[in-house]
XYZ file of C-alpha atoms in Angstrom:
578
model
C -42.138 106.168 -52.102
C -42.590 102.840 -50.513
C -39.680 101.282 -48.652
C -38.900 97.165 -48.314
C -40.819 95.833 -45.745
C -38.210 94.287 -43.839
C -34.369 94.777 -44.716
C -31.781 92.965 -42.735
C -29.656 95.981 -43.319
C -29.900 99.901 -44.011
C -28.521 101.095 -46.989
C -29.949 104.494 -46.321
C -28.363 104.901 -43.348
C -24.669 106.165 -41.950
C -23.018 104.117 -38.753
C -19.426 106.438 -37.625
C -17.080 106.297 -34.965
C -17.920 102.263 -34.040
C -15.798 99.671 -32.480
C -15.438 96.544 -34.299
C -17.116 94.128 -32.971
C -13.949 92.017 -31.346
C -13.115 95.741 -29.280
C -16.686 96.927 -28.610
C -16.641 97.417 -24.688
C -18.870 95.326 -22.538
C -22.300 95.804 -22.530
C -24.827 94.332 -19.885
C -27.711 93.133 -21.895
C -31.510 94.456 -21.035
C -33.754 91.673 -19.678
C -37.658 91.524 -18.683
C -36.492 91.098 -15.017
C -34.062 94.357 -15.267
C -36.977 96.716 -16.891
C -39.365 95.354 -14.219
C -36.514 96.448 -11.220
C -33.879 98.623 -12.803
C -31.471 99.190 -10.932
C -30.839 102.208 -8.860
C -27.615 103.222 -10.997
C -28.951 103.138 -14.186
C -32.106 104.323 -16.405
C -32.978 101.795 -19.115
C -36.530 103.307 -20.433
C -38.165 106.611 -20.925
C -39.275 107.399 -17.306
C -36.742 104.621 -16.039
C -39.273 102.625 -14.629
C -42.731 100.848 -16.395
C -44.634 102.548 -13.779
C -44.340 106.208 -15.810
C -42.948 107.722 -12.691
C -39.882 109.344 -13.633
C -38.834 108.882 -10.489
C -34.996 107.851 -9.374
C -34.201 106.595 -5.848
C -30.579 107.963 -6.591
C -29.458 110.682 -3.914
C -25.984 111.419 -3.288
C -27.109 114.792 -4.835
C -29.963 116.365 -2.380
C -31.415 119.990 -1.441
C -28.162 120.220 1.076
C -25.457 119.478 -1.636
C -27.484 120.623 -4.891
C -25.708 124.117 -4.945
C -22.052 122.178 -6.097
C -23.566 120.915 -8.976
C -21.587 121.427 -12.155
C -20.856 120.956 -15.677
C -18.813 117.253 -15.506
C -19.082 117.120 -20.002
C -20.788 118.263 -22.753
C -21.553 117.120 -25.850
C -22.890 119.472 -29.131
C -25.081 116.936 -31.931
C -24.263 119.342 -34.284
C -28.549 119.375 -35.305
C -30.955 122.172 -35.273
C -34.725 121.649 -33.781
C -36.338 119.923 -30.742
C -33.824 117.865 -28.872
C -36.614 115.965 -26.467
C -35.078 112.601 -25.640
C -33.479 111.666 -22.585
C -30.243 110.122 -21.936
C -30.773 106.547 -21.232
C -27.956 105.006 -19.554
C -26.923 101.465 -18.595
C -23.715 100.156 -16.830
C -21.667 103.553 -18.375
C -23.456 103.010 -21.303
C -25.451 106.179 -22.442
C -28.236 106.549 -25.616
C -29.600 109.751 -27.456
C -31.075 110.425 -30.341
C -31.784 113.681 -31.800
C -33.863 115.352 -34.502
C -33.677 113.620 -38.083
C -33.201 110.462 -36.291
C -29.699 110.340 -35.203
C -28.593 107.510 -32.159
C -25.564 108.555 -30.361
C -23.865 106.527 -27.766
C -21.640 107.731 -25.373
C -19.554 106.742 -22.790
C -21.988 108.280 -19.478
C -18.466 109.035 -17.593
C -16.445 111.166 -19.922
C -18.614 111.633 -23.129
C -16.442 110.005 -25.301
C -18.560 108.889 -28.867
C -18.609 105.206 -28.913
C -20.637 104.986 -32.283
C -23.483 107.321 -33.557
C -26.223 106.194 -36.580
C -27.518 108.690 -38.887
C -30.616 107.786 -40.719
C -30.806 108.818 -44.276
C -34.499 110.390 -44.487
C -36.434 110.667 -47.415
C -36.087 113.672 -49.681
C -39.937 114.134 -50.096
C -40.563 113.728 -46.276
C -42.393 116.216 -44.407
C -41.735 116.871 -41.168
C -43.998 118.365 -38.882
C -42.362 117.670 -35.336
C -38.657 117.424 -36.543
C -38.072 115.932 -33.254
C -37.307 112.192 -31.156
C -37.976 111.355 -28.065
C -35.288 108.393 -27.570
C -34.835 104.363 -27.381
C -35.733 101.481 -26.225
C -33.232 98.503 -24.738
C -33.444 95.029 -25.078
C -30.991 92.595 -25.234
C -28.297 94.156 -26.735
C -30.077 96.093 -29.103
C -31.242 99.796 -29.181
C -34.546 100.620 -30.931
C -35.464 103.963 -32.091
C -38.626 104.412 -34.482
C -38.576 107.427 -37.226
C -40.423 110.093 -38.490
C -40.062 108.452 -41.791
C -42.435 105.516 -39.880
C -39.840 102.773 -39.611
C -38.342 101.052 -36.431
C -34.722 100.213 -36.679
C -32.444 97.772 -34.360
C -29.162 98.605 -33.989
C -26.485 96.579 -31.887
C -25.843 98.475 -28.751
C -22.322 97.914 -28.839
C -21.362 98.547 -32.263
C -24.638 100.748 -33.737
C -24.564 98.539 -36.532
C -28.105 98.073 -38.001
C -29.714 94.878 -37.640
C -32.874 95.030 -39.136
C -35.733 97.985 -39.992
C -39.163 97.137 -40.250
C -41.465 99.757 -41.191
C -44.367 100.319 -39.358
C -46.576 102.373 -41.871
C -46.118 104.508 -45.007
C -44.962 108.407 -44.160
C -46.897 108.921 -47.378
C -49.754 108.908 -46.072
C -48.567 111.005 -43.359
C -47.524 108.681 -40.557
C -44.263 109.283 -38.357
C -43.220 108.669 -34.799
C -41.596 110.601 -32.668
C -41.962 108.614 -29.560
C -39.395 106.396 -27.709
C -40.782 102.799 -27.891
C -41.677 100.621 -25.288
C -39.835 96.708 -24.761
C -42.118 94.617 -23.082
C -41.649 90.693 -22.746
C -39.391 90.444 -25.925
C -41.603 92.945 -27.711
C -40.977 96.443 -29.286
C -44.725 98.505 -28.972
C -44.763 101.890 -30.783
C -47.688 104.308 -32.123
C -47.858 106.578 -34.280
C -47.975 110.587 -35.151
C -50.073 112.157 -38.195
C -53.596 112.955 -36.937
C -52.628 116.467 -38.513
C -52.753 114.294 -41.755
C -55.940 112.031 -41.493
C -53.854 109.072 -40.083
C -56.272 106.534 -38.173
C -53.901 105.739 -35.521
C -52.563 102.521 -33.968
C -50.049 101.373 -31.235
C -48.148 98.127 -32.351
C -45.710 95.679 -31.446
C -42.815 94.048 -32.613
C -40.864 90.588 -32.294
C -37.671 92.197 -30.376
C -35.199 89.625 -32.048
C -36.799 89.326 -35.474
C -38.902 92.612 -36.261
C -41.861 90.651 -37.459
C -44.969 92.448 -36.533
C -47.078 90.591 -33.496
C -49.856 92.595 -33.133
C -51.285 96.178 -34.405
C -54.452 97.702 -32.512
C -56.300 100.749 -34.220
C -57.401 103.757 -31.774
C -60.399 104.290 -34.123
C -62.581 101.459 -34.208
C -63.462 99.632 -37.810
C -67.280 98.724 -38.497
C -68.612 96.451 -36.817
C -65.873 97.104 -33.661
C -66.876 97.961 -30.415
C -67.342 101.779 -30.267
C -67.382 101.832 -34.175
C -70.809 103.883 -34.042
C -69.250 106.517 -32.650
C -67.935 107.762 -36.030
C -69.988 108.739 -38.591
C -69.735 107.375 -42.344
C -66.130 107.061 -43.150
C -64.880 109.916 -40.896
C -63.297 106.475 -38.905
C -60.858 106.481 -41.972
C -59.170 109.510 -41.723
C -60.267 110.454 -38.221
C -56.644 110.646 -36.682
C -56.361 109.632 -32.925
C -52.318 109.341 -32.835
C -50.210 107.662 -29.952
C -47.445 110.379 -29.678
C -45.890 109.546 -26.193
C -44.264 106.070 -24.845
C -47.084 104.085 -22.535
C -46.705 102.846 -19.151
C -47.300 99.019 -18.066
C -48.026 96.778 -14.756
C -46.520 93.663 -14.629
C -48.981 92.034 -11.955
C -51.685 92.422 -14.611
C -49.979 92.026 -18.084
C -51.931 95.557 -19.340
C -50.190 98.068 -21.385
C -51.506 102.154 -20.807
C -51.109 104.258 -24.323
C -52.630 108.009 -24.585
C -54.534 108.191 -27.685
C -54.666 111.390 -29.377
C -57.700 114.184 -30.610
C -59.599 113.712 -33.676
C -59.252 114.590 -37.101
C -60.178 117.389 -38.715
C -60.215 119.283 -35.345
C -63.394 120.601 -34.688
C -65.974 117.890 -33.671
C -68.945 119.247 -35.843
C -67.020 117.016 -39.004
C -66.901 114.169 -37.179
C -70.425 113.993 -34.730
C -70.645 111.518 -32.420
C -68.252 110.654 -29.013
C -65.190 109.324 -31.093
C -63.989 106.365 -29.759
C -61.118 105.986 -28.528
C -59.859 109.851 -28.962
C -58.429 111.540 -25.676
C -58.384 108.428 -23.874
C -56.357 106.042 -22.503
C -55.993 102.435 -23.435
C -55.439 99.599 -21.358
C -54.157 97.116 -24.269
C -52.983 93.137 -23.291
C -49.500 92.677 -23.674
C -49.525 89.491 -25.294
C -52.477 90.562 -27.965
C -52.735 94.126 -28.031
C -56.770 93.802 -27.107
C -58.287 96.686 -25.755
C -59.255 95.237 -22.775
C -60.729 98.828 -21.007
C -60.750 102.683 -22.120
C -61.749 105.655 -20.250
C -62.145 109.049 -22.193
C -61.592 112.158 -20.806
C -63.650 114.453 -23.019
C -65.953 113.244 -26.021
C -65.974 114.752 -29.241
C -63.027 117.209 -29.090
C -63.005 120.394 -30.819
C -59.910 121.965 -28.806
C -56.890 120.352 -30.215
C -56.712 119.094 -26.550
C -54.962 115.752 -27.442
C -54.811 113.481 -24.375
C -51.624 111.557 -25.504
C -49.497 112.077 -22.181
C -49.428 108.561 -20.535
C -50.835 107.884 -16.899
C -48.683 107.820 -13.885
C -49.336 104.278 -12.332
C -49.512 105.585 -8.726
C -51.151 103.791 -5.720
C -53.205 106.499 -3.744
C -55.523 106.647 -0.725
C -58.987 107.407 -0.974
C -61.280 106.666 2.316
C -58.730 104.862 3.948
C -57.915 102.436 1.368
C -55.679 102.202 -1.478
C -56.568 102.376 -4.914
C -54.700 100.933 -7.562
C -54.832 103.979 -9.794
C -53.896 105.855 -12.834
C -53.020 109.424 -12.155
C -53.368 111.769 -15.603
C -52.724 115.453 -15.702
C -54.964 116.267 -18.768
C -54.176 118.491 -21.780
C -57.732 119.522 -20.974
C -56.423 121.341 -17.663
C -58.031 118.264 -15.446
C -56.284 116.315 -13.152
C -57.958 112.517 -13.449
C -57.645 110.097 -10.915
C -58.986 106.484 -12.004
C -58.567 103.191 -10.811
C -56.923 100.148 -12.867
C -57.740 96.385 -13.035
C -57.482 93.433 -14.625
C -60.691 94.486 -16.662
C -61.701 97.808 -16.294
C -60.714 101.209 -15.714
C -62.518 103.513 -12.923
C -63.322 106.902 -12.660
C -62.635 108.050 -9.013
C -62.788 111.835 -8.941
C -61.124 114.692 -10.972
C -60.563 118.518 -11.114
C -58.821 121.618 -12.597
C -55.609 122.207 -12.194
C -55.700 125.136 -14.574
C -58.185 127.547 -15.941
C -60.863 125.825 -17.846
C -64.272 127.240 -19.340
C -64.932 124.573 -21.333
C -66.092 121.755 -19.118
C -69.174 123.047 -16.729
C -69.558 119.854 -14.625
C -68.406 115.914 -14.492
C -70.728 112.943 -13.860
C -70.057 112.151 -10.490
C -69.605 108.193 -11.538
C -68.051 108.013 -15.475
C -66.342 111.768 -15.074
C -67.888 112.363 -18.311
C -68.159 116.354 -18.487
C -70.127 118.498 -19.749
C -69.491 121.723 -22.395
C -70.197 125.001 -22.474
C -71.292 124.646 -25.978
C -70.605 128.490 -26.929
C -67.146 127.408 -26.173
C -67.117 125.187 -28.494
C -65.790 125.653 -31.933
C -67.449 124.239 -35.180
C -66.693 125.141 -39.168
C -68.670 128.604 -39.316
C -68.692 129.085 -35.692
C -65.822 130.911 -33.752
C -64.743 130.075 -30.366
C -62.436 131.617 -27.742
C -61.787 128.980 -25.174
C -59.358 127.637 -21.794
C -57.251 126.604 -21.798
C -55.467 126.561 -25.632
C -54.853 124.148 -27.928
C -51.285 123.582 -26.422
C -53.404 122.879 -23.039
C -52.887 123.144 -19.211
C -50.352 120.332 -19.816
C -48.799 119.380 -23.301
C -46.753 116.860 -23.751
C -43.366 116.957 -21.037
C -43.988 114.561 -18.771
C -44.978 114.546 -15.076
C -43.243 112.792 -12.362
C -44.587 111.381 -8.795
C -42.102 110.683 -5.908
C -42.616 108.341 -3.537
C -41.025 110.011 -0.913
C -43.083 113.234 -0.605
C -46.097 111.441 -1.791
C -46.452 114.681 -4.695
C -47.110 114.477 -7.913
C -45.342 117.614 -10.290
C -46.969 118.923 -13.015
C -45.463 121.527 -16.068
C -48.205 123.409 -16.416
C -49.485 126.485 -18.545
C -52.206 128.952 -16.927
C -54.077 131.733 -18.512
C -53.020 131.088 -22.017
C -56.246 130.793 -23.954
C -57.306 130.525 -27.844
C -59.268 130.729 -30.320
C -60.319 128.670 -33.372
C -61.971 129.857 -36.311
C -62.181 126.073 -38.702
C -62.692 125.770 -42.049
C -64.010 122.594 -44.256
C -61.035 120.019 -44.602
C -60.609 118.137 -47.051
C -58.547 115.069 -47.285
C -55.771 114.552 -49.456
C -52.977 111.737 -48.462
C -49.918 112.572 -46.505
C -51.647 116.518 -46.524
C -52.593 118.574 -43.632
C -56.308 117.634 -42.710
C -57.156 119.278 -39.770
C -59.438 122.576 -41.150
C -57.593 125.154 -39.603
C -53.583 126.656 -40.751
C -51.639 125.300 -38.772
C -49.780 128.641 -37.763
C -50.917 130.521 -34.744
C -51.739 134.063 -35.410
C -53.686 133.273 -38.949
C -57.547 133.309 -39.462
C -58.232 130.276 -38.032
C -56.394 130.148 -35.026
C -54.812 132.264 -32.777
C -53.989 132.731 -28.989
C -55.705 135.125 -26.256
C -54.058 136.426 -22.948
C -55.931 136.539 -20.119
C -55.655 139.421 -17.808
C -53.669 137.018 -15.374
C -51.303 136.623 -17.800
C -49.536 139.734 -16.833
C -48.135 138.083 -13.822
C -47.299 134.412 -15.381
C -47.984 131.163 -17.750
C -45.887 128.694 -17.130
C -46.411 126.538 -13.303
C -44.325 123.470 -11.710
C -47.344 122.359 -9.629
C -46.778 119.806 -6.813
C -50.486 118.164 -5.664
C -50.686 115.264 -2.777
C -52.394 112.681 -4.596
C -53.570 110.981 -1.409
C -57.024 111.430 -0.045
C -58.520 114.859 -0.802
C -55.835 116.206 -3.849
C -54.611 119.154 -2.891
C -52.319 121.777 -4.717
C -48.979 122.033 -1.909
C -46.984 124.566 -3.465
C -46.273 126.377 -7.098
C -43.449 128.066 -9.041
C -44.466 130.081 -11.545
C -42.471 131.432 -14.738
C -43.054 135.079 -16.513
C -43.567 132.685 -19.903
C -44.260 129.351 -21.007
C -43.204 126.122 -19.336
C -41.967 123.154 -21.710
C -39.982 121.371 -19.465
C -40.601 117.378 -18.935
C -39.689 116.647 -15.457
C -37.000 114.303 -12.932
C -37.737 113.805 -9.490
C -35.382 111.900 -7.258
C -34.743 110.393 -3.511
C -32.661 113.782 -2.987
C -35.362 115.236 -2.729
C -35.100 117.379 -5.900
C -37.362 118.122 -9.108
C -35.432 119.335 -12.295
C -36.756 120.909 -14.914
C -36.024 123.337 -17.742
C -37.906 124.765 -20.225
C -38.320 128.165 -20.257
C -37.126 130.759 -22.803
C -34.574 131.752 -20.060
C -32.630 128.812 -20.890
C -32.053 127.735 -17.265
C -31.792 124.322 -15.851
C -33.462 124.215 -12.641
C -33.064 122.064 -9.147
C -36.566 122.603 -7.169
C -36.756 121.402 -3.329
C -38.952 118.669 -4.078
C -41.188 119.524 -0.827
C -41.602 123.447 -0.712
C -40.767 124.388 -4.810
C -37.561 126.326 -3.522
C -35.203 127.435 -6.399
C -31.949 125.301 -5.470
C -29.446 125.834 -8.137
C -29.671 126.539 -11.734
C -27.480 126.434 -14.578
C -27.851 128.924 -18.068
C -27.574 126.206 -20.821
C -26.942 126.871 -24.476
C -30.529 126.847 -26.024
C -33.733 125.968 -24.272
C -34.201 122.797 -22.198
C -37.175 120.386 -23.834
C -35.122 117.395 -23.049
C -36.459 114.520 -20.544
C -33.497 114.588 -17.704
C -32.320 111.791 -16.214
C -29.826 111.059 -13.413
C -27.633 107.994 -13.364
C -24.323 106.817 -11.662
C -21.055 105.655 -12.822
C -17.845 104.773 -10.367
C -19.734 105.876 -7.526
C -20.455 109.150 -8.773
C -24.065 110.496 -9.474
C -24.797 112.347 -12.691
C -27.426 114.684 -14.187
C -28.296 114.830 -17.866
C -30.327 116.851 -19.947
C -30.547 118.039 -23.477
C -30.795 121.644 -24.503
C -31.945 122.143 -27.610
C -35.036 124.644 -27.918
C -37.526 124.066 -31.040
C -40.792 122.022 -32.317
C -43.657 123.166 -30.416
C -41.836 125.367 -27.862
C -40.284 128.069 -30.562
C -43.495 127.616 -32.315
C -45.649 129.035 -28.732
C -42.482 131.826 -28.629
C -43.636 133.121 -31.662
C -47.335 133.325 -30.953
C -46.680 134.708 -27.458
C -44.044 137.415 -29.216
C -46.760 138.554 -31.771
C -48.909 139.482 -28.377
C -46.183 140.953 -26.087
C -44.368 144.410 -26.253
C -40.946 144.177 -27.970
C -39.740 144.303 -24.540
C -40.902 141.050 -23.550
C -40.172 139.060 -26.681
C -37.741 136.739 -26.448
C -35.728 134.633 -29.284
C -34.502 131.560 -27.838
C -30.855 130.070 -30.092
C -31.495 126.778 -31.400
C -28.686 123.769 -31.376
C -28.388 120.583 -29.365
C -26.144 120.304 -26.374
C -26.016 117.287 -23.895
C -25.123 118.671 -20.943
C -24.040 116.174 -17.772
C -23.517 117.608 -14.164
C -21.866 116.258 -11.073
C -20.926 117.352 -7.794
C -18.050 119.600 -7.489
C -15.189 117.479 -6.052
């Protein structure tokens, strides 16, 4: 089913619990110059600053005060599955949305519910990642784009819809999941569905009108730059989705995306190095050009998606600074490159996890090589590190300032193996040549021996000079948990099938304080302040991708080990016991 193109109002949509709009509460409108410098108080975009850091200067809380930290509210959505977005909050204003597309808004000091939008989804959707990952602000409007493949505007003070413009049809097996990005009075997005032969895209969107400014493909057309890297019409159907919110630098008007793996999986079906798959974009602003790419691997047959966007960190090689981009791969590398006005670099790279995939890098382009026995082709079996879920899936990393670390959610000695199958494509139907359960004949997960003493890792690494690995904290299990680092010198973090809430000492990895929640944390936190009071927010509410791992890792452990994790979605806000 086809939906309008642009409706200046939602009929398939449900708005409760607003205030008119003569007693809405104040509301401090998001500018270009506020998103550029937020302010210390608040957190306006997905990692609070353009920069990707996830990194909050706040720190009335610290290591020496971190054990008082308690429940101040809660708040239960009521919804099932993968609650992954984090609380965005300005001036006492706080944003979530939840699976199946709901926006709440609460008041950040008590968790009153100011309004909440429920979008009405279509009956014939299929939903693969029944999951969001939260809004954007600008003006006074909150955007949120839909698995359904539509970005709606609602009035931040009311919730009220103000116009939907859809960004592709979900027929053909398009959705987002991701929070979008408001840059210069424009709404950028990409989108999900390289399970579904989707040729991806990031766009953007006129803020106050909706009207589509520009839309660049991740797979190059014929006749495009990089267009012989696909063979026939595999460019078509070849996937390459934008699942996670970019980054962008103001001083050089350049936009960094994460562009997904291709489609079907294994790269015998598609030969060539795929342009632009596992790589990230630098795209202008104003025209959504590709203006420079690098890849991290060519032709990928692992599932290893490389859709996490770069930290924008400034690090020290030789004495100087380097203007770089800092990405912990799905591919278990961690990339250093350098970013300019026309270019990106490759300055050095290395595991951070178990891989025995790549044998070597070029020392100048970091283009690796394969162990091609490790490499998996229709009619050719391969067991290979790390799995498809990677040294590093999608929760994101953070960098602080302060210590000069970079953290890392990491998963170690969790390996797989694929077994592919022709594909063949059918719209809006799974095109990737292997079932997408783990555990069938086509794919399934191997423990190494070393996974008897852990999986999951918070990694910190200096970033300056030589990298170097400072400390670890490892976890029996998996490690989902997208990450908050702040001038307190703390890293939080959840997810684990424990479902704890953790406070790390941001310089040796010490466990601080921790607090059982009601499901599993795959929330992004966030901290924020309100009266003079610093908060902590975080959404438990286990499912997607984590529950799916549980299950795989339960078929391979002893009953003893398995663990069931309860699903339901609970905000949960801390503050410092008075």
């Amino acid at each position: 089913m086809m939906r309008g193109v642009f409706a200046a109002v939602a009929l398939s949509s449900l708005m409760t619990g607003a205030a008119g709009a003569d007693d809405a509460r104040p509301y401090s409108p998001v500018t270009q110059a506020r998103l550029e410098n937020p302010e210390p108080r608040n957190w306006l975009m997905f990692r609070r600053t353009f920069d990707a850091n996830g990194y909050s200067p706040l720190e009335k809380i610290h290591t020496r005060n971190v054990k008082k930290l308690a429940p101040a509210w809660t708040f239960a959505t009521g919804l099932r599955e993968g609650h992954q977005s984090p609380p965005i909050v300005n001036d006492g204003v706080m944003f979530i949305t939840t699976p199946h597309n709901h926006v709440i808004a609460l008041d950040a000091r008590t968790g009153e519910q100011l309004w909440r939008y429920e979008r009405e989804l279509p009956e014939d959707l299929m939903q693969l990642h029944p999951t969001n990952r939260g809004v954007a602000l600008w003006g006074e409007r909150v955007y949120m784009a839909t698995v359904d493949a539509f970005l709606v505007a609602l009035d931040a003070r009311t919730g009220e819809v103000v116009w939907e413009q859809q960004i592709e049809d979900y027929t053909h097996g398009y959705y987002s999941t991701l929070a979008p990005l408001a840059v210069k009075g424009k709404i950028l997005v990409g989108v999900s569905g390289g399970e579904m032969g989707i040729r991806g895209f990031v766009a953007a969107f006129d803020a106050e009108s909706g009207e589509l400014a520009w839309k660049t493909h991740t797979i190059p057309a014929p006749g495009e730059p990089g267009s012989d890297t696909w063979p026939g019409d595999t460019w078509k159907t070849g996937g390459v989705p934008v699942w996670v919110t970019g980054a962008y630098d103001p001083a050089l008007g350049l936009t960094y995306w994460g562009a997904g793996n291709g489609g079907p999986w294994t790269g015998d079906t598609r030969p060539g190095d795929n342009l632009y798959s596992n790589s990230t974009l630098a795209l202008d602003v104003e025209t959504g050009r590709i203006v420079a790419h690098h890849q991290y691997h060519w032709n990928d047959s692992w599932d290893w998606d490389e859709v996490s966007t770069p930290l924008l960190i400034d690090y020290a090689r030789g004495g100087k600074t380097i203007h770089g981009l800092v990405h912990p791969g799905r591919n278990g590398f961690l990339w250093f490159l350098e970013r300019a006005k026309d270019r990106i670099r490759f300055v050095d790279a290395q595991p951070f996890v178990r891989n025995d995939v790549i044998t070597k890098l070029d020392p100048v382009t970091g283009r690796p090589d394969y162990d091609l026995s490790k490499k998996p082709a229709v009619g050719k079996p391969a067991t290979f590190c790390p799995s498809l879920s990677g040294g590093k899936n999608w929760p994101p990393a953070v960098f602080s300032p302060k210590t000069r670390l970079l953290y890392i959610p990491a998963n170690d000695n969790l390996c797989a193996t694929l077994n592919p199958e022709p594909a063949t494509y059918t719209p809006g139907q799974i095109y990737t040549g292997v079932e997408l359960m783990i555990g069938s004949e086509t794919i399934d997960f191997v423990l190494h021996p070393e996974a008897k003493d852990h999986i999951g890792e918070l990694q910190a690494w200096r970033v300056d000079e030589k990298p170097q690995q400072v400390w670890e904290h490892t976890f029996k299990q998996h490690l989902w948990g997208p990450l908050l680092v702040t001038g307190g010198n703390l890293v939080f973090a959840g997810g684990t099938n424990d479902r704890a809430f953790r406070a790390f000492d941001a310089r040796t990895g010490k466990v601080l304080w921790e607090q059982r929640t009601s499901s599993g944390v795959v929330g992004v936190p966030t901290t924020y302040e309100v009266d003079g009071v610093q908060y902590v927010a975080v959404l438990s509410g286990w499912g997607v991708d984590a529950e799916r791992i549980q299950g795989a890792l339960n078929a391979k452990l002893p009953k003893s080990e398995q663990v069931s994790v309860p699903q339901g979605g609970v905000l949960w806000v801390f503050a410092l016991e008075k």
